[in-house]
């Protein structure tokens, strides 16, 4: 789930800053921003809430970190809080679930410079992201700007509100048809933000276990 949300956060940018390039619409988006999200699965006919996940994401291209403050439904328990910090310099995700007293870390198996990657991936000249023109999403008949990018494991599509010139939906479709597509709703788009180091700290854990004890996202 770390990977899904992190990929969705990156895909939501689609471009860096305010971009005006022939054949590409101008979108007011940022490499450092805050956004609210809800997560669904898509079976080809309907959206289904994924564990009722709602989250606030903080993405900081300069600090090279993503912080996720989420609420997740657990069977027989209800909604619990969960914090995830992705440190892309270390290539590590840290997770804290207060209800379970869970403090664990998981390798992301990748290190990268977020700002540099975004400037390449979300550039018309980057050779990675394709602008598909105006389109509707399978679950939303509103005409939107659509972009997509092909990764080794999935195709990520991003839909943008034409009036607000900001993100609205992200769809990650795995190349393996046995895995469901994941759709992230970001109704308010990306809001430019200024963060401090304290915004990217999980204060509830004094140490993090490397052995994964439980996966609340499964």
Coordinates of C-alpha atoms in Angstrom, one line a residue:
X1 CA 0.0 0.0 0.0
X2 CA 3.0 2.3 0.6
X3 CA 3.9 1.9 -3.0
X4 CA 0.3 2.5 -4.3
X5 CA -0.1 5.7 -2.4
X6 CA 3.4 7.0 -3.2
X7 CA 2.9 6.3 -6.9
X8 CA -0.5 8.0 -6.8
X9 CA 1.0 11.0 -5.1
X10 CA 3.7 11.3 -7.8
X11 CA 1.2 10.7 -10.6
X12 CA -1.0 13.4 -9.3
X13 CA 1.5 16.0 -10.2
X14 CA 1.5 15.2 -14.0
X15 CA 3.6 18.4 -14.5
X16 CA 5.9 20.5 -12.3
X17 CA 4.7 24.0 -11.6
X18 CA 2.6 26.0 -14.0
X19 CA 3.3 24.5 -17.5
X20 CA 2.2 25.9 -20.8
X21 CA 3.4 23.8 -23.7
X22 CA 1.8 23.4 -27.1
X23 CA -0.6 20.5 -27.1
X24 CA -0.4 20.3 -23.2
X25 CA -2.8 22.2 -21.0
X26 CA -1.6 24.6 -18.4
X27 CA -1.9 23.1 -14.9
X28 CA -1.2 24.8 -11.6
X29 CA 0.6 22.0 -9.7
X30 CA 3.6 21.9 -7.5
X31 CA 6.6 19.7 -6.5
X32 CA 5.9 20.6 -2.8
X33 CA 2.2 20.3 -1.9
X34 CA -0.5 18.9 0.3
X35 CA -3.6 17.0 -0.9
X36 CA -6.5 14.9 0.6
X37 CA -7.3 11.5 -0.9
X38 CA -9.7 8.6 -0.8
X39 CA -8.8 5.2 -2.2
X40 CA -11.0 2.8 -4.2
X41 CA -10.7 -0.3 -6.3
X42 CA -12.1 -0.5 -9.8
X43 CA -13.4 -3.7 -11.2
X44 CA -14.4 -2.4 -14.6
X45 CA -18.0 -1.5 -13.6
X46 CA -17.9 0.2 -10.2
X47 CA -15.7 1.9 -7.6
X48 CA -15.5 0.2 -4.2
X49 CA -13.9 1.9 -1.2
X50 CA -10.6 0.2 -0.3
X51 CA -10.7 -0.3 3.4
X52 CA -12.4 3.1 3.7
X53 CA -8.9 4.6 3.4
X54 CA -8.8 8.4 3.6
X55 CA -5.6 10.3 3.8
X56 CA -3.8 13.6 3.8
X57 CA -0.5 13.5 1.8
X58 CA 2.4 15.9 2.2
X59 CA 4.8 15.8 -0.6
X60 CA 8.1 17.7 -0.4
X61 CA 10.4 17.6 -3.4
X62 CA 13.2 19.5 -1.6
X63 CA 13.2 17.3 1.5
X64 CA 12.7 14.2 -0.7
X65 CA 10.0 12.9 1.6
X66 CA 6.3 12.0 1.5
X67 CA 4.2 11.9 4.7
X68 CA 0.8 10.2 4.8
X69 CA -1.7 10.6 7.6
X70 CA -4.4 8.0 7.0
X71 CA -7.5 6.4 8.5
X72 CA -8.0 2.7 7.7
X73 CA -10.8 0.3 8.5
X74 CA -9.8 -2.9 10.2
X75 CA -12.3 -5.7 10.5
X76 CA -13.9 -6.0 14.0
X77 CA -12.1 -2.9 15.0
X78 CA -13.3 0.0 12.8
X79 CA -11.2 2.9 11.6
X80 CA -7.7 3.4 13.0
X81 CA -5.1 6.1 12.4
X82 CA -2.0 5.2 10.5
X83 CA 1.1 7.3 9.7
X84 CA 3.5 6.5 6.9
X85 CA 6.7 8.4 6.1
X86 CA 8.5 7.6 2.9
X87 CA 12.1 8.8 2.9
X88 CA 13.2 8.6 -0.7
X89 CA 16.8 9.4 0.1
X90 CA 17.0 6.4 2.5
X91 CA 14.7 4.2 0.4
X92 CA 12.7 3.4 3.4
X93 CA 9.0 3.6 4.5
X94 CA 8.2 4.0 8.2
X95 CA 4.8 3.1 9.6
X96 CA 3.1 3.9 12.9
X97 CA -0.3 2.5 13.9
X98 CA -1.1 3.8 17.4
X99 CA -4.0 1.4 18.1
X100 CA -1.7 -1.6 17.5
X101 CA 1.4 -0.1 19.0
X102 CA 2.9 -0.8 15.6
X103 CA 6.2 0.8 14.6
X104 CA 7.9 -0.8 11.6
X105 CA 9.9 0.0 8.6
X106 CA 9.9 -1.5 5.1
X107 CA 12.5 -1.1 2.4
X108 CA 11.1 0.6 -0.7
X109 CA 13.8 -1.0 -2.8
X110 CA 14.5 2.3 -4.6
X111 CA 16.2 5.6 -3.8
X112 CA 15.6 8.6 -5.9
X113 CA 15.6 12.4 -5.9
X114 CA 11.9 13.3 -6.0
X115 CA 12.2 16.7 -7.6
X116 CA 14.6 15.5 -10.3
X117 CA 12.3 12.5 -11.2
X118 CA 9.2 14.7 -11.4
X119 CA 10.9 17.1 -13.7
X120 CA 11.7 14.2 -16.1
X121 CA 8.6 12.1 -15.7
X122 CA 6.1 15.0 -16.0
X123 CA 7.8 17.0 -18.8
X124 CA 6.3 16.9 -22.3
X125 CA 9.9 16.3 -23.5
X126 CA 10.7 13.6 -20.9
X127 CA 9.6 10.8 -23.1
X128 CA 7.7 9.1 -20.3
X129 CA 4.4 10.8 -19.8
X130 CA 1.8 11.1 -22.6
X131 CA -1.0 13.6 -22.8
X132 CA -4.1 11.8 -24.1
X133 CA -6.2 14.9 -24.6
X134 CA -9.7 15.5 -23.3
X135 CA -11.3 12.3 -21.9
X136 CA -13.7 11.0 -19.4
X137 CA -12.9 8.4 -16.7
X138 CA -14.8 5.1 -16.8
X139 CA -16.6 6.1 -13.6
X140 CA -16.9 9.9 -14.2
X141 CA -18.6 11.4 -17.3
X142 CA -17.0 14.8 -16.7
X143 CA -14.7 15.8 -19.6
X144 CA -11.2 16.1 -18.1
X145 CA -7.5 16.4 -19.2
X146 CA -6.0 12.9 -19.2
X147 CA -2.3 11.9 -18.9
X148 CA -0.8 8.4 -18.6
X149 CA 2.6 6.8 -18.0
X150 CA 3.6 3.2 -18.4
X151 CA 5.7 1.5 -15.7
X152 CA 7.0 -2.0 -15.4
X153 CA 4.1 -3.2 -13.3
X154 CA 1.3 -0.8 -14.1
X155 CA -0.2 2.0 -16.2
X156 CA -0.9 5.1 -14.2
X157 CA -3.5 7.5 -15.6
X158 CA -4.1 11.0 -14.2
X159 CA -7.3 13.0 -14.8
X160 CA -7.4 16.8 -14.3
X161 CA -10.3 19.1 -13.8
X162 CA -10.4 21.5 -16.8
X163 CA -11.9 24.4 -14.8
X164 CA -9.6 24.2 -11.7
X165 CA -6.6 23.1 -13.8
X166 CA -5.8 20.7 -11.0
X167 CA -5.8 17.0 -10.3
X168 CA -9.1 15.0 -9.7
X169 CA -8.5 11.3 -10.2
X170 CA -5.5 8.9 -10.4
X171 CA -5.9 5.4 -11.7
X172 CA -3.2 2.7 -11.3
X173 CA -4.0 -0.4 -13.5
X174 CA -1.6 -3.3 -12.9
X175 CA -0.3 -5.2 -15.9
X176 CA -1.3 -8.4 -14.2
X177 CA -5.1 -8.6 -14.8
X178 CA -5.5 -10.7 -11.6
X179 CA -4.8 -7.5 -9.6
X180 CA -7.5 -4.9 -9.3
X181 CA -7.1 -1.3 -10.5
X182 CA -6.7 1.2 -7.8
X183 CA -8.3 4.7 -8.1
X184 CA -7.5 7.6 -5.9
X185 CA -9.8 10.6 -5.6
X186 CA -8.2 14.0 -4.9
X187 CA -11.2 16.3 -5.0
X188 CA -9.3 19.4 -3.9
X189 CA -6.3 18.8 -6.2
X190 CA -2.8 19.7 -5.0
X191 CA -2.4 22.8 -2.8
X192 CA 0.9 24.5 -2.7
X193 CA 2.4 24.2 0.8
X194 CA 5.4 25.2 2.9
X195 CA 6.6 22.5 5.3
X196 CA 9.1 22.3 8.2
X197 CA 11.2 19.3 9.2
X198 CA 8.6 18.6 12.0
X199 CA 6.0 17.8 9.3
X200 CA 8.0 14.7 8.3
X201 CA 8.5 13.1 11.7
X202 CA 6.6 10.2 13.3
X203 CA 6.8 11.2 16.9
X204 CA 5.0 8.2 18.3
X205 CA 7.8 5.7 17.7
X206 CA 11.2 5.6 19.5
X207 CA 12.4 2.8 17.2
X208 CA 11.1 0.9 14.2
X209 CA 11.1 -2.9 13.8
X210 CA 12.5 -4.2 10.6
X211 CA 10.5 -7.4 10.8
X212 CA 7.0 -6.8 9.5
X213 CA 4.5 -8.0 12.2
X214 CA 1.2 -7.0 10.5
X215 CA -0.1 -5.5 7.3
X216 CA -3.2 -3.4 7.8
X217 CA -3.3 -2.6 4.1
X218 CA -3.8 -6.2 2.9

